[in-house]
CSV table of C-alpha atoms in Angstrom, one decimal:
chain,number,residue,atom,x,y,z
A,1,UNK,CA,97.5,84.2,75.8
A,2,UNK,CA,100.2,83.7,73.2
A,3,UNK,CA,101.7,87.0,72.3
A,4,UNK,CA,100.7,85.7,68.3
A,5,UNK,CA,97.3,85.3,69.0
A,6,UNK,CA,97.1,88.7,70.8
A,7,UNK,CA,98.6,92.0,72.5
A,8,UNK,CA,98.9,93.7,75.8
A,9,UNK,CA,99.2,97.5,75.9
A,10,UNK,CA,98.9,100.4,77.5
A,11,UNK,CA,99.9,103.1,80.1
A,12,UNK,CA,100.4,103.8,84.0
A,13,UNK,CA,96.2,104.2,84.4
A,14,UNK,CA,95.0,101.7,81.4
A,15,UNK,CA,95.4,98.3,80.1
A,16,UNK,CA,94.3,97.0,77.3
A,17,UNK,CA,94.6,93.3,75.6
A,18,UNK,CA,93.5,92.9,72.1
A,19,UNK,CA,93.2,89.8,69.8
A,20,UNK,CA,94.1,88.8,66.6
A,21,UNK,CA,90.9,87.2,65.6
A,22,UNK,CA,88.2,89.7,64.9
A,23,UNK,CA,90.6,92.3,65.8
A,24,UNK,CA,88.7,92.5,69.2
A,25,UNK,CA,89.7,94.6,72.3
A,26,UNK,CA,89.1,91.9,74.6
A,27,UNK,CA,90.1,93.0,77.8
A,28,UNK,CA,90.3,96.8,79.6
A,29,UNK,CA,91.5,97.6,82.9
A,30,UNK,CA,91.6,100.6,85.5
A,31,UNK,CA,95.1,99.8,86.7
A,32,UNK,CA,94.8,102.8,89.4
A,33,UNK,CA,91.2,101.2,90.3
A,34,UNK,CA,91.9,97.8,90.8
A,35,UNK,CA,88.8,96.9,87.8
A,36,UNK,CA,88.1,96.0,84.7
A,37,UNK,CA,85.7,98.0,82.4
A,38,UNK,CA,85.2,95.4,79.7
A,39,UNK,CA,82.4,93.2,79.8
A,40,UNK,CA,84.6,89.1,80.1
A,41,UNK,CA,82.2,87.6,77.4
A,42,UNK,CA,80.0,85.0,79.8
A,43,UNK,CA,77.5,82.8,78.5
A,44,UNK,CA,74.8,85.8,78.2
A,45,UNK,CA,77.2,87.3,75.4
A,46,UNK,CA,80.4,85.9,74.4
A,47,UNK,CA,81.5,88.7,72.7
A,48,UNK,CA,83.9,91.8,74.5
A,49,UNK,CA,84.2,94.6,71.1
A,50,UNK,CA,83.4,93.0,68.0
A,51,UNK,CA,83.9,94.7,65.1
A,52,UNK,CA,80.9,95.5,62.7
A,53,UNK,CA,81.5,95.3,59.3
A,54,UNK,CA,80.7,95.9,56.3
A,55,UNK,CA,77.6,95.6,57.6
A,56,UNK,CA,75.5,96.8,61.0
A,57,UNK,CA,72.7,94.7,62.2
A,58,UNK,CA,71.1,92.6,59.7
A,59,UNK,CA,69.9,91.9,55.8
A,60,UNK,CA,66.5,90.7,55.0
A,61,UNK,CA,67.1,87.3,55.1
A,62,UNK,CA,70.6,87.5,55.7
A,63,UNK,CA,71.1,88.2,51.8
A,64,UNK,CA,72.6,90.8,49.8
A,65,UNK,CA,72.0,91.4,46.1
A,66,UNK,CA,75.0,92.5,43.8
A,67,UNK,CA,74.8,93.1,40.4
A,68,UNK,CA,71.4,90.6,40.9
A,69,UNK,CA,73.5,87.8,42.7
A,70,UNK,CA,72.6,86.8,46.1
A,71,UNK,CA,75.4,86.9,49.0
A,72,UNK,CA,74.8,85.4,52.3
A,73,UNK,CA,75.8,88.0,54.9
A,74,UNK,CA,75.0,87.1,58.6
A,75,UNK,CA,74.4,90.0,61.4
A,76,UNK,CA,77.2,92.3,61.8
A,77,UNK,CA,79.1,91.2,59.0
A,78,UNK,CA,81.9,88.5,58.9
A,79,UNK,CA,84.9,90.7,59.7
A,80,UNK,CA,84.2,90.1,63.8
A,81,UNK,CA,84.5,86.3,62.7
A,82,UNK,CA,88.2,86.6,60.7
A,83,UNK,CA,92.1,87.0,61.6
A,84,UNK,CA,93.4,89.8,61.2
A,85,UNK,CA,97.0,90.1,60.6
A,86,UNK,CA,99.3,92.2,62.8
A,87,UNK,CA,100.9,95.7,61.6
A,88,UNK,CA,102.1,97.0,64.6
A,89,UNK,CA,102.8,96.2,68.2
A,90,UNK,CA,103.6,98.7,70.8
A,91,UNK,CA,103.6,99.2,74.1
A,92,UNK,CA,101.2,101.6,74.2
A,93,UNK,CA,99.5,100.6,70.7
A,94,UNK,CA,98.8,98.1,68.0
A,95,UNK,CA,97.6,98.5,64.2
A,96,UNK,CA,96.0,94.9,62.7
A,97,UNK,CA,94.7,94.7,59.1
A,98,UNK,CA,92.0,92.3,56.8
A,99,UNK,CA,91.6,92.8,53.6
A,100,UNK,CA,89.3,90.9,51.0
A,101,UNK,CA,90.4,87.3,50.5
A,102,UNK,CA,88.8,84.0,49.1
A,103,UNK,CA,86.3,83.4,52.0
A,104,UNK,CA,85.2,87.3,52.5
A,105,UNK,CA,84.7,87.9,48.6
A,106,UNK,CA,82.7,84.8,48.7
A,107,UNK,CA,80.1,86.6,50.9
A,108,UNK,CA,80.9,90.0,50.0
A,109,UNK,CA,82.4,90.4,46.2
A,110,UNK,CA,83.9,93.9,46.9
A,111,UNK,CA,87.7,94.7,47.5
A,112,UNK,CA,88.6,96.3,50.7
A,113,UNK,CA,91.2,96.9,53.2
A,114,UNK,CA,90.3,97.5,56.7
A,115,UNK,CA,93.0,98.7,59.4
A,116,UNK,CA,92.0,99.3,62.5
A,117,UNK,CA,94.4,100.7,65.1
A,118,UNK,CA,94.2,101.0,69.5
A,119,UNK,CA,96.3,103.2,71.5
A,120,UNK,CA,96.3,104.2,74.7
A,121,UNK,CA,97.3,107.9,75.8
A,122,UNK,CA,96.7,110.4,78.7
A,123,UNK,CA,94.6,107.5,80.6
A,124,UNK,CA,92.4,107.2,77.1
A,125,UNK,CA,91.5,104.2,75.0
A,126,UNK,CA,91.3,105.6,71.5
A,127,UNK,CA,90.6,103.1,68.7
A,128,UNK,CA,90.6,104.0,65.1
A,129,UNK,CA,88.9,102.8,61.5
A,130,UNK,CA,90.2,102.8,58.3
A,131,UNK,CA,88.0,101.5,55.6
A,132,UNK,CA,90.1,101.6,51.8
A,133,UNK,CA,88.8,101.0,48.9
A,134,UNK,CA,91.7,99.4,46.6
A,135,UNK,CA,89.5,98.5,43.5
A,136,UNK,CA,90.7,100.5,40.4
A,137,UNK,CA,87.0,100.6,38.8
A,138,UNK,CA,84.6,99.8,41.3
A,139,UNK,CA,82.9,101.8,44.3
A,140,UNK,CA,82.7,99.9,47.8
A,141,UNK,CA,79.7,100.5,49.6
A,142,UNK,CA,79.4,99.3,53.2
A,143,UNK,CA,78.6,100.3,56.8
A,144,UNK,CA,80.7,99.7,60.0
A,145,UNK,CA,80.0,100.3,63.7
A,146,UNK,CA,81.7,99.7,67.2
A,147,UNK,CA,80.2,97.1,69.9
A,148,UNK,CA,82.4,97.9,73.2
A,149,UNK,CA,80.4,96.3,76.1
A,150,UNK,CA,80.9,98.0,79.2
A,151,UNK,CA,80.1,96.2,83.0
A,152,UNK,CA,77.3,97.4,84.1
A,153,UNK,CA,77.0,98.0,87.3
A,154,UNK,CA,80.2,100.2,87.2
A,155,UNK,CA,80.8,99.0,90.9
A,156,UNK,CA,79.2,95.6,92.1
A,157,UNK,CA,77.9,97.3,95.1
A,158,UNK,CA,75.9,99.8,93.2
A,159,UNK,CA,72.1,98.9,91.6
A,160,UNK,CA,72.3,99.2,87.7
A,161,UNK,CA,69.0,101.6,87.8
A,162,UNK,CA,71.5,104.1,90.1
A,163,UNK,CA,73.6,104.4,86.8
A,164,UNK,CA,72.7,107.7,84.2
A,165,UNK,CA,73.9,108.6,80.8
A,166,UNK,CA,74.7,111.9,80.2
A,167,UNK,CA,75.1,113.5,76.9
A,168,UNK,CA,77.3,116.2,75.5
A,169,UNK,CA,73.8,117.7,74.4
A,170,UNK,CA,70.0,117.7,74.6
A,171,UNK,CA,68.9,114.3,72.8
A,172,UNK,CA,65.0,115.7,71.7
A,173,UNK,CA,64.8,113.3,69.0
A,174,UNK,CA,62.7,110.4,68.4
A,175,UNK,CA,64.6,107.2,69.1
A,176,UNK,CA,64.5,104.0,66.2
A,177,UNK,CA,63.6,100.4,67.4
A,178,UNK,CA,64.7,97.2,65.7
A,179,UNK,CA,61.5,94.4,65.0
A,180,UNK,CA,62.3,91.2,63.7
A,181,UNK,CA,65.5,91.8,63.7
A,182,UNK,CA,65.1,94.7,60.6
A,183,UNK,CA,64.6,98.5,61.8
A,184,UNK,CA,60.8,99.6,62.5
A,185,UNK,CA,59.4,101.7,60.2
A,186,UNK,CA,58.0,103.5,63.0
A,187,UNK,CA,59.5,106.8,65.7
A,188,UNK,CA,59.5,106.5,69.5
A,189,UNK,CA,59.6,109.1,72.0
A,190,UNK,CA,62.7,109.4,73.9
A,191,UNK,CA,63.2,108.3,77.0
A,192,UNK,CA,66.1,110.6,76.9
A,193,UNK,CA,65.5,113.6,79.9
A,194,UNK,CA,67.0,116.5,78.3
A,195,UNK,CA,70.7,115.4,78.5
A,196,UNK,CA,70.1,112.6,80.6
A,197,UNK,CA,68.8,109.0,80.1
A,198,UNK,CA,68.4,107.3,83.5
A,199,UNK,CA,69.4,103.7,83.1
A,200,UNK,CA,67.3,100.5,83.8
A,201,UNK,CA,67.2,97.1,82.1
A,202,UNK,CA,64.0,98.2,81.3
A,203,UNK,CA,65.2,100.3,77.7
A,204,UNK,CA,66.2,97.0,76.4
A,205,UNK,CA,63.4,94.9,76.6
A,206,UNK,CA,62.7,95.4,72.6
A,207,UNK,CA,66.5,95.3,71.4
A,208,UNK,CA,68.5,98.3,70.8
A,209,UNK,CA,67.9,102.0,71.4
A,210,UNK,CA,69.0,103.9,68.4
A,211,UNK,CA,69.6,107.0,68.1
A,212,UNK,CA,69.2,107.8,64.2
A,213,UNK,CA,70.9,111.6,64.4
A,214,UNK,CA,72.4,112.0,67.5
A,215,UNK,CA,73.0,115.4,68.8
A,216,UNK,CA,76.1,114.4,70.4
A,217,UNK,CA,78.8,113.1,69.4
A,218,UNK,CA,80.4,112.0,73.2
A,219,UNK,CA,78.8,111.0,76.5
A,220,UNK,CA,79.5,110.6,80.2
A,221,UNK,CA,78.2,106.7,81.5
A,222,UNK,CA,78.2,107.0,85.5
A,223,UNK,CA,77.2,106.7,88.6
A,224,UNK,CA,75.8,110.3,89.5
A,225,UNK,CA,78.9,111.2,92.3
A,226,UNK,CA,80.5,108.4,91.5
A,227,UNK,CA,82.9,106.9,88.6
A,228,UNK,CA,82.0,106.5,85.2
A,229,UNK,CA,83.1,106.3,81.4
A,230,UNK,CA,83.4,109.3,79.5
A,231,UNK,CA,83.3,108.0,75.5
A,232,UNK,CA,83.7,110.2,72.0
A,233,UNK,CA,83.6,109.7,69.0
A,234,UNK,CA,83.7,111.3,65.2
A,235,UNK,CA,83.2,109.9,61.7
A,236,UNK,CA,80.2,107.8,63.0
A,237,UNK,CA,76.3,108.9,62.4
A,238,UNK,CA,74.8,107.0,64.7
A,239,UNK,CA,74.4,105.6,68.1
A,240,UNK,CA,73.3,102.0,69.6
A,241,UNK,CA,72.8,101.2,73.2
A,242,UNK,CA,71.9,97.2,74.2
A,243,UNK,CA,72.5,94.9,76.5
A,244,UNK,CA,70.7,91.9,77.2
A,245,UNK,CA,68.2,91.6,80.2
A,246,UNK,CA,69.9,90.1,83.0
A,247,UNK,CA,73.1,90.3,81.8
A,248,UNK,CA,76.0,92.7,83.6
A,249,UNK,CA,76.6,94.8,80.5
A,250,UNK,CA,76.1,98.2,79.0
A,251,UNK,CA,77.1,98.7,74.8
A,252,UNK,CA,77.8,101.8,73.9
A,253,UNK,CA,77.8,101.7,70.2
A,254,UNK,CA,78.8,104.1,67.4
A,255,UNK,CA,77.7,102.9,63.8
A,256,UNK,CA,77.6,104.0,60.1
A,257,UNK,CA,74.9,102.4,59.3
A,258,UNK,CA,72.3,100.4,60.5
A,259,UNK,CA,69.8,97.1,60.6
A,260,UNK,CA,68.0,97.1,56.9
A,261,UNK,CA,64.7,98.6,57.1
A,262,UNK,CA,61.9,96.7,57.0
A,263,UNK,CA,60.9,97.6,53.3
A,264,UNK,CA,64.0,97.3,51.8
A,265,UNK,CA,64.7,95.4,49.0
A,266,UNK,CA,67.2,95.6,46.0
A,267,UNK,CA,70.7,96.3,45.3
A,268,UNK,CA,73.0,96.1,48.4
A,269,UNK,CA,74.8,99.1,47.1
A,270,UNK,CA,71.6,101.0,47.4
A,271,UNK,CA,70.6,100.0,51.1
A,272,UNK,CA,70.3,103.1,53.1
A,273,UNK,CA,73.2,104.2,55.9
A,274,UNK,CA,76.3,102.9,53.7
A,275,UNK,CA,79.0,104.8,52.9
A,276,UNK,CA,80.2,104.6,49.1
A,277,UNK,CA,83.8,104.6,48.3
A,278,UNK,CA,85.0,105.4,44.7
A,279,UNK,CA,88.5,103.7,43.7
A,280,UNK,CA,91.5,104.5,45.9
A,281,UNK,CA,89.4,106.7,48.1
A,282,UNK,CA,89.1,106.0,52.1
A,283,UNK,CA,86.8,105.8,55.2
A,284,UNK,CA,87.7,107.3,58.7
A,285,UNK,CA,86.0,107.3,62.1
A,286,UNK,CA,87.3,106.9,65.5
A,287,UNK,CA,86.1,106.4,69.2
A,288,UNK,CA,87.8,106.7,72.8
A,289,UNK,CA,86.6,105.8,75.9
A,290,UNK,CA,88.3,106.7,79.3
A,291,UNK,CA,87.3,106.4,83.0
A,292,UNK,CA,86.3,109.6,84.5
């Protein structure tokens, strides 16, 4: 790829390629394995990372209401769907920025500056948020989530149901199902095991598994006695997992925020799961992932 259009990074274990439009990690290798860990975006999904924001999931009717004016906001926000604009490239690391232009405040009438930052360290993957709101009178209020897709089977000789999660903690809770695109109303019980959730294509059948409140706030995705990803993360409240059926992917996906419930109408600002950002103030969060 042209070195304008994106950079390749990383370390004597990782490799990592990201672009410039949608500020997407689009590529991570195991050098020491011989394998890739990132999904290649086929025709099931053509999507690696994206980034979600500043919205998760989806509006009622794609439309956001501020100050009584509608906005058309698609799913996930139009930030996955922009250039970004380089800050800093390293060997090991690269820093790329948006902030609110013509086209974004046309769908989203709020000032922001989003940076977003990868490095790779120790073996690790880390990749870090910084949501800023530069508006001297207004709050920004918005959400943002991570959408790394994982292969899945984690070796191509290995069945996809011989493939566990394990989290940092017991995961009791009752799980939240999207319907219509908008978040159910309704609980289900977990098919979490304690700390485990055994893995099938199964769970995905009715969209996402979300966990509202996790427990955890990292998680092991392997083969039991065999490799796998251990991910992290902090700032984040909650926790997506999807694929499609039939596709060879697994995301593992920490959000603030989530699909509008199915009830909710009104102000954007007031839309539950956003984060509200007085003048000057700023957002943080960060995830890692690394092969275990």
């Amino acid at each position: 790829m042209n070195h304008d259009v994106s950079h390749s990074f990383g370390d004597t274990r990782l490799r990592a390629t990201v672009n410039v439009h949608g500020a997407e990690l689009c590529a991570l290798r195991d050098e020491v394995a011989g394998c890739d860990l990132l999904w290649d975006a086929g025709p099931a999904w053509k999507r690696h990372s994206p980034v979600l924001f500043p919205i998760v999931g989806r509006l009622d009717n794609d439309t956001a209401m501020f100050d009584g004016r509608p906005y058309r906001i698609t799913q996930h926000g139009f930030a996955r769907d922009m250039d970004f604009r380089w800050i800093e490239r390293n060997a090991d690391s690269c820093v790329l920025e948006l902030s609110d232009n013509d086209r974004t405040r046309a769908l989203f009438p709020s000032a922001f500056r989003l940076k977003i930052g990868y490095r790779i360290a120790n073996g690790g993957l880390t990749v870090t948020y910084r949501v800023i709101n530069p508006d001297p009178t207004r709050t920004l209020s918005a959400s943002l989530g991570a959408h790394p897709a994982f292969v899945w089977p984690l070796r191509p000789d290995v069945a996809k149901t011989d493939h566990v999660i394990e989290f940092d903690h017991p995961e009791p809770e009752k799980v939240r199902r999207i319907s219509g695109g908008l978040l159910s109303p309704d609980l289900f019980p977990t098919p979490i095991r304690g700390r485990e959730l055994p893995l099938s294509e199964d769970l995905f059948t009715a969209d996402a598994l979300i966990l509202d409140h996790p427990a955890s706030h990292g998680l092991t995705y392997r083969i039991p006695g065999g490799p796998g990803l251990r991910v992290t993360w902090k700032g984040f409240r909650q926790l997506g997992l999807w694929m499609k059926p039939g596709a060879d992917f697994l995301c593992i996906e920490p959000w603030y925020g989530m699909t509008s419930p199915q009830d909710f109408s009104g102000e954007f600002a007031k839309k539950p799961g956003l984060f509200h950002l007085p003048p000057g103030q700023e957002w943080h969060a960060e995830w890692s992932v690394a092969p275990v």
